[in-house]
Amino acid sequence: APVSSIIYADDKVQNYLMRFGYLPQTDFETGNLRTEDQLRDAIKNLQKFGGIRVTGEIDEATKKLMKARRCGLPDQLDARFARTRHKR
Amino acid sequence: FTIHGQQWPYRNLTWSLRSEQPSGLDTGGVRLELSKALDLWARNSKLTFQEINSDRADILIYFHRGYHGDGYPFDGKGQILAHAFFPGKDRGGDAHFDEEEIWTLEDESNEEGTSLFAVAAHEFGHSLGLAHSSVQGALMYPWYQGLSPNYELPEDDRHGIQQMYGAPEGKLWGNIPGGPLPPEQPPPPPPTTTTTTTTTTYRPWRTRPTRPNHYPDDGRPRQPGRYPQKPDYRPHKPHRHHTTWPATTTTTTTTTMRPTPRFRHRWTPPQRDDVPDKCDTSYDAISIIRREVFVFKGRYLWRIGDQGIYEGYPAEISRLFNLPSSINHVDAVYERPDKKIVFFIGREYYVFDANNLEPGYPKPLTYLGLPAALQKIDGAMVWGHNGKTYFFSGSMYWRFDETVNYVELDYPRDMSMFAGVGNDIDAVFQWKNGKTYFFKGKGFWEFDDLRMRVAHEKQKLSAPVWMGC
């Protein structure tokens, strides 16, 4: 089985997820470490919003979406509290 | 569709392009594209847009590159194309386009290019209050899709704009020919906010009863009861050898009362009229130095220890720190991890080793990697949460790497990261209880570091808590 790509989610991916609201932007400052679940959820949200197959993996379609031209505003405007939501 | 924040309280909006020949394009051509993009929303709502040549228009349109002072830097050609601000004062409604993109105007087809009309139509959706939509094909879908000529607003976006601003007058509902007229739209309900109020009571500061001010100014706190009680005011006696008995006596009475100094320094409280009233003032800066709280205002500072404000303060800043005499205020102060004390004043900064200015200072802020256009620093602190140093100014903040003495990459960022604090703070510091406090005007917020937002929306008055009023 292919090695889980989540483990290879590098800074660029996480910065993209934070910048566009799929991970709490506050993590820029708090430096909170993410769990595997959080990363996977964030990628699924991105795939769902982007209208591509939801795999939770950083697959080719997801890479292509992340390179595509787009608006600079976040897609999820209340992700700031996403962590809290996870807690609940 | 998603509506975010408030909508414009009126329907006749104004707009203005504020960049000349953006990206080398013909200004007239750019204005035409922008006007067409706005018209797309006008045709589907009660909104009207009027172009004016003024920076007071509701929607200001700029072409910028890279960092351009709003905490959302552009990234050159590709990926981020533009961004816009939701309705509101100041920057609200404004749209910024990345000048380094290859923008195409009407009928220009260029595989590599990006249609200005398409992107402008999307950004103006944000300017009017719409957030991103996950409906593929919707105009508010966040990824660039280009647009076909004679483009009409998709249904998802039309529902969104009409929910906020109503369907166009006399226009058939949803453009269905012959369809029923739209029912009168009730105004959307105001956004509901749930507020939780927590009340925290602080142990009020005890102020010592005022006593004559004659104790040494060596900075060490004095225990009550150990003050000398009375100064020695005895007038001088003429010296024995000098007594003479004049035949005629003329008496002039002059009374000089001169205390006999018992200590090396005799400090008198400032008697000037620019002394700030501690119970009715904002603060220029506030910092913990050597475990004591220093509050700066104008040319003065207060010093607050465990027992409250030290006697005899406010004192002039220049009494403790040999700043140039021309300095009449400080903007921000913080104590570095290496215990040096940094003062930010205007576009320069001073570094002190205890009371002494280090050689070679002041230096310009650009030495720290801050932009040349920066006028001043509002606040500076070492944030206990991660041990990093932060500088705040206007609507932005920087994180500063003390090891390389330079601001970190990826900064500045927008102040909204510190939710609830707003822009243009007066001061910020972290108290010994490990909590962060932001000051603005005569009030302050306690900040919840974990949730990255103020602990309570409403400010508390500073004077009762920090000055013991």
Coordinates of C-alpha atoms in Angstrom, one line a residue:
Chain A
A1 CA 0.0 0.0 0.0
P2 CA 1.3 3.5 -0.8
V3 CA 2.8 5.3 2.2
S4 CA 0.3 7.7 3.7
S5 CA 0.9 11.1 2.0
I6 CA -0.3 12.9 5.1
I7 CA 3.0 12.1 6.8
Y8 CA 4.6 14.0 3.9
A9 CA 2.4 17.1 4.2
D10 CA 5.1 19.7 4.2
D11 CA 5.0 23.3 5.2
K12 CA 3.7 24.5 1.9
V13 CA 0.7 22.3 2.2
Q14 CA 0.0 23.3 5.7
N15 CA 0.5 27.0 4.9
Y16 CA -1.9 26.7 2.0
L17 CA -4.5 25.0 4.3
M18 CA -4.0 27.8 6.9
R19 CA -4.0 30.6 4.4
F20 CA -7.2 29.6 2.8
G21 CA -9.0 28.8 6.0
Y22 CA -8.9 25.0 6.2
L23 CA -6.7 25.0 9.3
P24 CA -6.9 27.6 12.0
Q25 CA -4.9 30.6 10.9
T26 CA -4.0 31.2 14.5
D27 CA -1.6 28.3 14.2
F28 CA 0.7 30.7 12.4
E29 CA 1.3 32.2 15.9
T30 CA 0.4 29.6 18.4
G31 CA 2.5 27.0 16.6
N32 CA 0.0 24.4 17.8
L33 CA 1.0 21.0 16.5
R34 CA -1.6 19.3 14.3
T35 CA -2.9 15.8 14.7
E36 CA -3.0 13.5 11.8
D37 CA -6.8 13.7 11.9
Q38 CA -6.8 17.4 11.7
L39 CA -4.6 17.4 8.6
R40 CA -6.7 14.8 7.0
D41 CA -10.0 16.6 7.8
A42 CA -8.5 19.8 6.4
I43 CA -7.6 18.2 3.2
K44 CA -11.0 16.6 2.9
N45 CA -12.6 20.0 3.4
L46 CA -10.5 21.4 0.7
Q47 CA -11.3 18.6 -1.7
K48 CA -15.0 18.9 -0.9
F49 CA -15.0 22.7 -1.4
G50 CA -13.0 22.4 -4.6
G51 CA -15.4 19.8 -6.0
I52 CA -12.8 17.1 -6.5
R53 CA -12.8 13.5 -5.2
V54 CA -12.6 13.4 -1.4
T55 CA -9.7 11.2 -0.4
G56 CA -8.1 12.9 2.5
E57 CA -4.9 12.4 0.6
I58 CA -2.6 14.9 -1.2
D59 CA -3.2 13.2 -4.5
E60 CA -2.6 14.6 -8.0
A61 CA -5.9 16.3 -8.3
T62 CA -5.4 18.0 -4.9
K63 CA -1.9 19.1 -5.9
K64 CA -3.3 20.5 -9.2
L65 CA -6.1 22.4 -7.2
M66 CA -3.5 23.9 -4.9
K67 CA -1.5 25.2 -7.8
A68 CA -4.5 26.7 -9.6
R69 CA -5.0 30.4 -9.8
R70 CA -7.5 31.7 -7.3
C71 CA -8.7 34.5 -5.0
G72 CA -6.6 35.4 -2.0
L73 CA -9.5 35.3 0.5
P74 CA -9.9 32.3 2.7
D75 CA -12.7 29.9 1.8
Q76 CA -13.7 29.1 5.4
L77 CA -13.9 32.4 7.2
D78 CA -14.4 30.9 10.7
A79 CA -11.7 28.3 10.6
R80 CA -10.1 30.2 13.4
F81 CA -12.0 28.2 15.8
A82 CA -11.7 25.0 13.8
R83 CA -9.6 23.5 16.6
T84 CA -12.2 24.2 19.1
R85 CA -14.7 22.5 16.9
H86 CA -12.5 19.5 16.8
K87 CA -12.4 19.5 20.5
R88 CA -16.1 19.4 20.8
Chain B
F1 CA -23.7 31.1 -1.4
T2 CA -22.4 32.5 1.9
I3 CA -23.0 36.0 3.2
H4 CA -20.2 37.3 5.4
G5 CA -20.4 40.3 7.8
Q6 CA -22.5 43.4 7.1
Q7 CA -23.9 44.7 3.9
W8 CA -23.8 48.2 2.5
P9 CA -26.5 50.3 4.3
Y10 CA -27.3 52.1 1.0
R11 CA -27.7 50.9 -2.6
N12 CA -26.1 53.6 -4.7
L13 CA -22.4 52.8 -4.3
T14 CA -19.5 54.6 -5.8
W15 CA -16.2 53.2 -7.1
S16 CA -12.9 54.5 -8.3
L17 CA -9.8 53.0 -9.9
R18 CA -6.7 54.4 -8.0
S19 CA -3.9 53.0 -10.1
E20 CA -2.6 54.5 -13.3
Q21 CA -2.0 52.1 -16.2
P22 CA -2.0 49.1 -14.0
S23 CA 0.2 46.3 -15.2
G24 CA 1.0 48.4 -18.2
L25 CA -2.7 48.2 -19.4
D26 CA -4.6 51.1 -20.9
T27 CA -6.4 52.7 -18.0
G28 CA -9.5 53.3 -20.0
G29 CA -9.7 49.7 -21.0
V30 CA -9.3 48.6 -17.3
R31 CA -12.0 51.0 -16.2
L32 CA -14.3 49.5 -18.9
E33 CA -13.7 46.0 -17.6
L34 CA -14.3 47.0 -14.0
S35 CA -17.5 48.8 -15.0
K36 CA -18.8 45.8 -16.8
A37 CA -18.0 43.6 -13.8
L38 CA -19.9 45.9 -11.5
D39 CA -22.8 46.0 -13.9
L40 CA -23.1 42.3 -13.7
W41 CA -24.2 42.7 -10.0
A42 CA -26.2 45.8 -10.8
R43 CA -28.3 44.1 -13.4
N44 CA -29.3 41.4 -10.9
S45 CA -30.0 43.6 -7.8
K46 CA -31.2 47.0 -6.7
L47 CA -27.6 48.2 -6.5
T48 CA -26.3 51.0 -8.7
F49 CA -22.6 51.9 -9.2
Q50 CA -21.3 55.3 -10.0
E51 CA -17.7 55.9 -10.9
I52 CA -16.0 58.9 -9.3
N53 CA -12.5 60.1 -9.2
S54 CA -12.0 60.2 -5.5
D55 CA -10.3 58.2 -2.8
R56 CA -13.6 58.6 -0.8
A57 CA -15.4 56.2 -3.1
D58 CA -17.0 53.1 -1.4
I59 CA -15.1 50.7 -3.5
L60 CA -11.4 51.7 -4.2
I61 CA -9.5 49.5 -6.7
Y62 CA -5.8 49.2 -6.6
F63 CA -3.1 47.2 -8.4
H64 CA -0.3 46.2 -6.0
R65 CA 2.6 43.9 -6.0
G66 CA 4.0 41.7 -3.1
Y67 CA 3.7 43.3 0.3
H68 CA 1.4 46.3 0.0
G69 CA 0.6 47.2 3.6
D70 CA -2.5 45.3 4.3
G71 CA -1.1 42.1 5.7
Y72 CA -2.1 40.1 2.6
P73 CA 0.9 40.2 0.4
F74 CA 0.6 39.1 -3.2
D75 CA 2.8 36.3 -4.6
G76 CA 3.8 37.4 -8.1
K77 CA 2.4 35.7 -11.2
G78 CA 0.1 32.7 -10.6
Q79 CA -1.9 31.4 -7.6
I80 CA -3.2 34.4 -5.7
L81 CA -4.7 36.8 -8.3
A82 CA -6.5 39.4 -6.1
H83 CA -8.4 39.9 -2.9
A84 CA -11.1 42.2 -1.6
F85 CA -12.5 43.5 1.7
F86 CA -16.1 42.9 2.8
P87 CA -18.4 46.0 3.2
G88 CA -17.4 48.4 6.0
K89 CA -15.6 51.6 6.7
D90 CA -12.0 52.5 5.6
R91 CA -10.8 49.6 3.6
G92 CA -14.2 47.9 3.5
G93 CA -15.2 47.1 0.0
D94 CA -11.8 47.8 -1.6
A95 CA -10.4 45.4 -4.1
H96 CA -6.7 44.7 -4.7
F97 CA -5.3 43.0 -7.8
D98 CA -1.9 41.5 -8.2
E99 CA -0.1 43.8 -10.6
E100 CA 2.3 41.0 -11.6
E101 CA -0.4 38.9 -13.2
I102 CA -0.9 38.9 -17.0
W103 CA -4.3 40.6 -17.1
T104 CA -6.3 40.4 -20.3
L105 CA -9.0 42.9 -21.3
E106 CA -12.2 42.3 -23.3
D107 CA -11.8 39.8 -26.3
E108 CA -8.1 39.4 -25.7
S109 CA -7.5 35.7 -25.6
N110 CA -4.3 34.6 -24.1
E111 CA -3.8 31.2 -22.7
E112 CA -1.5 32.4 -20.0
G113 CA -3.5 35.6 -19.3
T114 CA -6.1 36.1 -16.7
S115 CA -9.4 37.8 -17.5
L116 CA -9.6 41.0 -15.5
F117 CA -13.4 41.0 -16.0
A118 CA -13.8 37.5 -14.5
V119 CA -11.6 38.2 -11.5
A120 CA -13.1 41.7 -10.9
A121 CA -16.6 40.3 -11.0
H122 CA -15.6 37.7 -8.4
E123 CA -13.8 40.3 -6.1
F124 CA -16.7 42.7 -6.3
G125 CA -18.9 39.9 -4.9
H126 CA -16.7 40.1 -1.8
S127 CA -16.9 43.9 -1.8
L128 CA -20.7 43.5 -1.7
G129 CA -20.7 40.9 1.2
L130 CA -20.5 37.5 -0.5
A131 CA -18.0 34.9 0.7
H132 CA -16.7 32.0 -1.4
S133 CA -19.1 29.4 -2.6
S134 CA -18.3 25.7 -3.2
V135 CA -20.8 25.5 -6.1
Q136 CA -18.7 24.8 -9.1
G137 CA -19.4 27.3 -11.9
A138 CA -20.6 29.9 -9.4
L139 CA -18.9 33.3 -9.8
M140 CA -18.0 33.1 -6.1
Y141 CA -16.2 29.8 -6.5
P142 CA -12.7 30.6 -5.3
W143 CA -10.7 29.1 -8.2
Y144 CA -10.3 31.0 -11.4
Q145 CA -12.6 29.7 -14.2
G146 CA -12.5 32.4 -16.8
L147 CA -15.8 33.6 -18.1
S148 CA -17.5 33.4 -21.5
P149 CA -18.5 36.6 -23.3
N150 CA -22.1 37.8 -22.6
Y151 CA -21.7 36.2 -19.3
E152 CA -24.7 36.2 -17.0
L153 CA -24.6 35.8 -13.2
P154 CA -25.2 32.1 -12.2
E155 CA -28.2 31.3 -10.1
D156 CA -26.2 30.7 -6.9
D157 CA -24.7 34.1 -6.9
R158 CA -28.0 35.8 -8.0
H159 CA -29.7 34.3 -5.0
G160 CA -27.0 35.6 -2.7
I161 CA -26.9 39.2 -4.0
Q162 CA -30.7 39.4 -4.1
Q163 CA -31.0 38.1 -0.6
M164 CA -28.8 41.1 0.5
Y165 CA -29.9 43.9 -1.8
G166 CA -33.2 42.7 -3.3
A167 CA -34.0 41.9 -6.9
P168 CA -33.8 44.7 -9.4
E169 CA -36.9 46.9 -9.7
G170 CA -39.5 45.7 -12.2
K171 CA -37.3 42.9 -13.1
L172 CA -38.9 39.5 -13.4
W173 CA -38.1 37.2 -10.6
G174 CA -34.9 35.3 -11.4
N175 CA -35.0 36.4 -15.0
I176 CA -37.7 33.9 -15.7
P177 CA -39.6 35.4 -18.6
G178 CA -43.1 36.0 -17.6
G179 CA -42.5 34.7 -14.1
P180 CA -44.2 36.2 -11.0
L181 CA -42.9 39.5 -9.6
P182 CA -40.6 38.9 -6.7
P183 CA -42.2 39.2 -3.3
E184 CA -41.1 42.3 -1.3
Q185 CA -37.9 41.1 0.4
P186 CA -38.0 41.6 4.1
P187 CA -34.7 43.0 5.3
P188 CA -32.4 40.2 6.4
P189 CA -32.3 39.6 10.2
P190 CA -29.4 41.4 11.9
P191 CA -26.5 39.0 12.6
T192 CA -27.1 37.4 15.9
T193 CA -24.1 37.3 18.2
T194 CA -23.9 35.4 21.4
T195 CA -22.0 37.1 24.0
T196 CA -20.7 35.5 27.1
T197 CA -19.6 37.8 29.8
T198 CA -17.0 36.8 32.4
T199 CA -16.2 39.2 35.1
T200 CA -12.8 39.1 36.6
T201 CA -12.2 41.2 39.7
Y202 CA -8.7 42.5 40.3
R203 CA -7.2 43.2 43.6
P204 CA -7.2 46.9 43.7
W205 CA -3.8 48.5 44.0
R206 CA -3.2 50.1 47.4
T207 CA -1.7 53.5 47.1
R208 CA 0.5 54.5 50.0
P209 CA -0.7 57.7 51.7
T210 CA 1.4 60.5 50.3
R211 CA 4.4 61.3 52.5
P212 CA 7.0 63.9 52.2
N213 CA 9.1 62.9 49.3
H214 CA 12.5 62.7 50.6
Y215 CA 13.9 59.3 50.2
P216 CA 16.8 58.3 48.1
D217 CA 16.1 57.7 44.5
D218 CA 18.2 54.6 44.2
G219 CA 15.3 52.6 42.9
R220 CA 15.0 50.3 45.8
P221 CA 11.5 50.1 47.3
R222 CA 11.3 51.4 50.9
Q223 CA 9.4 49.6 53.5
P224 CA 6.6 51.7 55.1
G225 CA 7.5 53.1 58.4
R226 CA 11.2 53.4 57.6
Y227 CA 11.0 56.8 56.0
P228 CA 12.8 59.6 57.8
Q229 CA 10.1 61.6 59.4
K230 CA 11.2 65.2 59.3
P231 CA 13.7 67.1 57.2
D232 CA 16.0 69.4 59.0
Y233 CA 14.7 72.9 58.2
R234 CA 16.6 74.8 60.8
P235 CA 17.7 78.3 59.6
H236 CA 21.4 78.9 59.6
K237 CA 23.0 80.6 62.6
P238 CA 25.5 83.4 61.7
H239 CA 29.0 82.2 62.5
R240 CA 30.3 83.5 65.8
H241 CA 33.3 85.3 64.4
H242 CA 31.1 87.2 62.1
T243 CA 28.8 88.8 64.6
T244 CA 29.2 92.5 64.6
W245 CA 27.2 95.2 66.4
P246 CA 26.6 97.9 63.9
A247 CA 26.0 101.3 65.3
T248 CA 23.2 101.8 63.1
T249 CA 21.0 98.9 62.5
T250 CA 19.2 98.3 59.3
T251 CA 17.1 95.3 59.4
T252 CA 16.2 93.5 56.4
T253 CA 14.4 90.3 56.9
T254 CA 14.9 87.6 54.5
T255 CA 13.8 84.1 55.3
T256 CA 15.5 81.3 53.6
M257 CA 14.4 77.8 54.4
R258 CA 16.9 75.4 53.0
P259 CA 16.7 71.8 53.9
T260 CA 19.8 70.1 54.9
P261 CA 20.1 67.3 52.4
R262 CA 20.6 64.0 54.1
F263 CA 20.8 61.9 50.9
R264 CA 22.9 62.3 47.8
H265 CA 19.9 63.2 45.7
R266 CA 16.9 65.2 46.7
W267 CA 14.1 64.5 44.3
T268 CA 11.0 66.8 44.0
P269 CA 7.9 65.8 42.2
P270 CA 7.5 67.5 38.8
Q271 CA 5.5 70.6 39.1
R272 CA 4.9 71.1 35.3
D273 CA 1.5 71.3 33.7
D274 CA 2.2 68.5 31.3
V275 CA 2.3 65.9 34.1
P276 CA -0.3 63.3 33.1
D277 CA -3.2 62.5 35.4
K278 CA -2.8 58.8 36.2
C279 CA -6.5 58.4 36.6
D280 CA -7.5 59.8 33.3
T281 CA -5.0 59.0 30.6
S282 CA -4.1 56.6 27.8
Y283 CA -0.6 55.1 27.8
D284 CA 2.1 55.5 25.1
A285 CA 3.8 52.3 26.2
I286 CA 3.9 49.7 28.9
S287 CA 6.4 47.1 29.7
I288 CA 7.8 44.9 32.3
I289 CA 11.4 45.8 33.1
R290 CA 13.3 44.0 35.8
R291 CA 10.0 42.4 37.0
E292 CA 8.4 45.8 37.5
V293 CA 5.7 47.4 35.4
F294 CA 6.7 50.7 33.7
V295 CA 4.0 52.8 32.2
F296 CA 5.0 55.6 29.8
K297 CA 3.0 58.7 28.9
G298 CA 4.4 61.8 27.3
R299 CA 7.7 62.7 29.0
Y300 CA 6.8 60.8 32.1
L301 CA 6.7 57.2 33.4
W302 CA 5.1 55.4 36.4
R303 CA 6.8 52.5 38.1
I304 CA 4.6 49.8 39.6
G305 CA 5.9 47.2 42.0
D306 CA 4.3 44.6 44.1
Q307 CA 3.0 47.2 46.5
G308 CA 1.6 49.4 43.8
I309 CA 2.9 52.6 42.3
Y310 CA 6.1 53.8 43.7
E311 CA 6.0 57.0 45.6
G312 CA 7.0 60.1 43.7
Y313 CA 5.9 58.9 40.2
P314 CA 5.3 60.0 37.5
A315 CA 8.9 60.9 37.0
E316 CA 10.5 62.2 33.9
I317 CA 11.7 59.4 31.6
S318 CA 15.0 61.2 31.3
R319 CA 15.7 60.8 35.0
L320 CA 16.0 57.0 34.5
F321 CA 17.1 56.7 30.9
N322 CA 19.4 59.2 29.2
L323 CA 17.4 59.8 26.1
P324 CA 18.1 62.9 24.1
S325 CA 16.4 65.9 25.8
S326 CA 14.4 66.6 22.6
I327 CA 12.4 63.4 23.2
N328 CA 9.0 64.1 24.6
H329 CA 7.4 60.7 24.3
V330 CA 8.1 57.0 23.5
D331 CA 6.0 54.8 21.2
A332 CA 6.8 51.4 22.6
V333 CA 9.2 49.8 25.0
Y334 CA 10.2 46.2 25.8
E335 CA 12.9 44.3 27.6
R336 CA 14.8 41.9 25.4
P337 CA 15.6 38.3 26.6
D338 CA 19.2 39.5 27.1
K339 CA 17.8 42.2 29.5
K340 CA 18.6 45.1 27.2
I341 CA 15.8 47.6 27.1
V342 CA 14.5 48.8 23.7
F343 CA 12.7 52.1 23.2
F344 CA 10.9 52.7 19.9
I345 CA 10.5 56.4 19.1
G346 CA 9.2 57.4 15.7
R347 CA 11.2 55.8 13.0
E348 CA 14.2 54.9 15.3
Y349 CA 14.9 52.6 18.1
Y350 CA 17.3 53.0 21.1
V351 CA 18.8 50.1 23.0
F352 CA 19.7 50.6 26.7
D353 CA 21.9 48.5 28.9
A354 CA 20.1 49.3 32.2
N355 CA 20.1 53.1 32.3
N356 CA 22.8 53.6 29.6
L357 CA 22.3 54.1 26.0
E358 CA 24.3 51.6 24.0
P359 CA 26.8 53.2 21.6
G360 CA 25.7 53.6 18.0
Y361 CA 22.1 54.2 18.8
P362 CA 19.5 55.3 17.8
K363 CA 19.2 53.3 14.6
P364 CA 16.4 53.3 12.0
L365 CA 13.7 50.7 12.1
T366 CA 14.8 49.4 8.8
Y367 CA 17.8 47.8 10.5
L368 CA 15.3 45.4 12.1
G369 CA 13.8 44.6 8.7
L370 CA 10.8 46.8 9.1
P371 CA 9.6 48.7 6.0
A372 CA 11.0 52.2 5.3
A373 CA 7.5 53.5 5.1
L374 CA 6.7 52.6 8.7
Q375 CA 6.1 55.7 10.8
K376 CA 6.2 54.1 14.2
I377 CA 5.8 51.0 16.3
D378 CA 2.6 51.0 18.4
G379 CA 3.6 48.2 20.7
A380 CA 6.3 45.6 21.3
M381 CA 6.4 42.5 23.5
V382 CA 8.0 39.2 24.1
W383 CA 5.0 36.9 24.0
G384 CA 5.4 34.2 26.7
H385 CA 3.2 31.9 24.7
N386 CA 6.0 31.1 22.3
G387 CA 8.9 33.2 23.6
K388 CA 8.9 35.2 20.3
T389 CA 9.1 39.0 20.0
Y390 CA 6.3 40.8 18.3
F391 CA 6.1 44.4 17.0
F392 CA 2.7 45.9 16.3
S393 CA 1.9 48.9 14.1
G394 CA -1.4 50.1 12.6
S395 CA -3.2 47.1 11.1
M396 CA -0.2 44.8 11.0
Y397 CA 2.2 43.0 13.2
W398 CA 5.7 41.4 12.7
R399 CA 7.4 38.6 14.4
F400 CA 11.0 39.4 15.2
D401 CA 13.9 36.9 15.4
E402 CA 16.1 38.1 18.2
T403 CA 18.9 35.7 17.2
V404 CA 19.4 37.3 13.8
N405 CA 18.0 40.7 14.8
Y406 CA 15.6 40.8 11.9
V407 CA 11.9 40.3 11.3
E408 CA 10.9 36.8 10.2
L409 CA 9.9 36.0 6.6
D410 CA 6.1 35.7 6.0
Y411 CA 5.5 38.9 8.0
P412 CA 3.8 41.4 8.4
R413 CA 0.4 39.8 9.0
D414 CA -3.0 41.3 9.7
M415 CA -3.9 42.4 13.2
S416 CA -7.2 40.5 12.9
M417 CA -5.1 37.5 13.9
F418 CA -5.4 38.9 17.4
A419 CA -9.1 38.9 17.2
G420 CA -11.0 41.7 19.0
V421 CA -8.0 44.0 19.5
G422 CA -8.5 46.1 16.4
N423 CA -5.9 48.3 14.7
D424 CA -3.6 51.1 16.0
I425 CA -3.1 49.8 19.6
D426 CA -1.4 52.0 22.2
A427 CA 0.5 49.4 24.1
V428 CA 0.8 45.7 24.7
F429 CA 2.6 43.7 27.4
Q430 CA 2.6 40.4 29.2
W431 CA 2.1 40.7 33.0
K432 CA 3.8 38.5 35.5
N433 CA 0.6 36.3 35.6
G434 CA 1.5 35.2 32.1
K435 CA -1.5 37.0 30.6
T436 CA -1.3 39.4 27.6
Y437 CA -2.9 42.8 27.8
F438 CA -3.6 45.1 24.9
F439 CA -4.2 48.8 25.6
K440 CA -6.0 51.3 23.5
G441 CA -7.3 54.7 24.7
K442 CA -8.2 54.6 28.4
G443 CA -9.0 50.9 28.4
F444 CA -7.5 47.5 27.9
W445 CA -8.3 44.0 26.9
E446 CA -7.1 40.8 28.6
F447 CA -6.2 38.5 25.7
D448 CA -6.8 34.7 25.6
D449 CA -3.6 33.4 24.0
L450 CA -4.9 30.0 23.3
R451 CA -8.0 31.1 21.5
M452 CA -6.2 34.1 20.0
R453 CA -9.0 36.5 20.9
V454 CA -9.8 39.0 23.6
A455 CA -11.2 37.4 26.7
H456 CA -14.1 39.8 26.8
E457 CA -15.3 42.0 24.0
K458 CA -15.7 45.2 26.1
Q459 CA -12.6 47.0 27.2
K460 CA -12.0 47.5 30.9
L461 CA -10.9 50.9 32.2
S462 CA -7.1 50.9 32.8
A463 CA -6.9 53.4 35.6
P464 CA -8.7 51.4 38.4
V465 CA -6.8 48.3 37.6
W466 CA -3.3 49.5 36.8
M467 CA -3.1 52.8 38.6
G468 CA -5.2 52.1 41.6
C469 CA -7.7 54.9 41.0

